[in-house]
Coordinates of C-alpha atoms in Angstrom, one line a residue:
M25 CA 4.6 -11.5 22.1
A26 CA 7.5 -9.2 21.4
P27 CA 7.2 -7.0 18.2
L28 CA 9.1 -8.1 15.2
P29 CA 12.4 -6.3 14.4
P30 CA 12.2 -3.6 11.8
T31 CA 12.9 -4.4 8.2
P32 CA 16.4 -3.9 6.9
D33 CA 14.9 -2.1 3.8
L34 CA 15.3 1.5 5.0
G35 CA 13.7 2.9 1.8
L36 CA 10.2 2.4 3.1
G37 CA 11.0 4.2 6.4
T38 CA 10.5 7.6 4.6
Y39 CA 6.8 6.7 4.2
V40 CA 6.0 5.8 7.8
G41 CA 3.2 7.9 9.2
K42 CA 2.1 9.1 5.7
F43 CA -1.0 8.4 3.6
V44 CA 0.2 6.3 0.7
Q45 CA -1.1 4.6 -2.4
L46 CA 0.4 1.3 -3.3
H47 CA 0.0 -0.2 -6.8
L48 CA 0.5 -3.9 -6.6
R49 CA 1.9 -6.2 -9.2
N50 CA -1.5 -7.9 -9.7
G51 CA -3.1 -4.6 -10.8
S52 CA -5.0 -3.8 -7.5
V53 CA -4.5 -0.5 -5.6
V54 CA -4.1 -0.3 -1.8
T55 CA -4.3 3.1 0.1
G56 CA -3.8 3.7 3.8
D57 CA -1.6 5.2 6.5
M58 CA 1.7 3.4 6.6
V59 CA 2.9 2.0 9.9
R60 CA 6.5 1.0 10.6
P61 CA 7.3 -1.9 8.3
Q62 CA 8.3 -5.2 9.9
R63 CA 10.5 -7.8 8.3
D64 CA 9.0 -8.2 4.8
L65 CA 5.5 -6.9 5.7
I66 CA 4.1 -3.4 5.0
R67 CA 1.6 -2.5 7.7
L68 CA -1.3 -0.1 6.9
E69 CA -4.1 1.5 8.9
N70 CA -7.4 2.8 7.5
V71 CA -6.9 0.5 4.5
E72 CA -8.8 0.6 1.2
K73 CA -8.1 -1.9 -1.6
T74 CA -9.7 -1.6 -5.0
W75 CA -9.5 -4.0 -7.9
K76 CA -11.8 -4.6 -10.9
D77 CA -15.2 -3.7 -9.6
H78 CA -14.6 -4.4 -5.9
R79 CA -13.6 -2.4 -2.9
L80 CA -12.3 -3.7 0.5
T81 CA -12.0 -1.5 3.5
G82 CA -10.6 -2.2 7.0
D83 CA -9.1 -0.6 10.1
W84 CA -5.7 -2.2 9.4
G85 CA -3.9 -4.6 7.0
A86 CA -0.5 -5.9 6.0
L87 CA 1.0 -7.0 2.7
R88 CA 4.3 -8.5 1.6
D89 CA 6.7 -5.8 0.3
D90 CA 7.6 -7.9 -2.8
T91 CA 4.0 -7.5 -4.1
V92 CA 4.3 -3.7 -4.4
A93 CA 5.2 -2.4 -7.9
E94 CA 4.9 1.4 -7.2
I95 CA 4.4 3.8 -4.2
Y96 CA 2.7 7.2 -4.5
P97 CA 1.2 9.8 -2.2
G98 CA -2.2 8.8 -1.1
N99 CA -3.9 11.8 -2.8
A100 CA -2.4 10.9 -6.2
K101 CA -5.1 10.9 -9.0
V102 CA -5.5 8.7 -12.0
E103 CA -7.3 9.9 -15.0
K104 CA -8.1 8.4 -18.4
I105 CA -6.7 10.2 -21.4
E106 CA -9.0 10.4 -24.3
K107 CA -7.4 9.7 -27.7
P108 CA -8.4 12.3 -30.4

């Protein structure tokens, strides 16, 4: 099977080959090494998805680009701020 043509959205191309953290619209977080996007799919390798009290890991995965709310470097940190 021939590979799919690349996506027309060139904004994601800057993240290819980089470790990224994707915050999805449903509240879950996906981290992994971004591979060249194809059509409306974002492909990742070395994937880890966390939500609520679950963690999913895999060698690869793909998700629709319209499910992503935010993109950050993979080493970004989230910390809870305590109110005085």
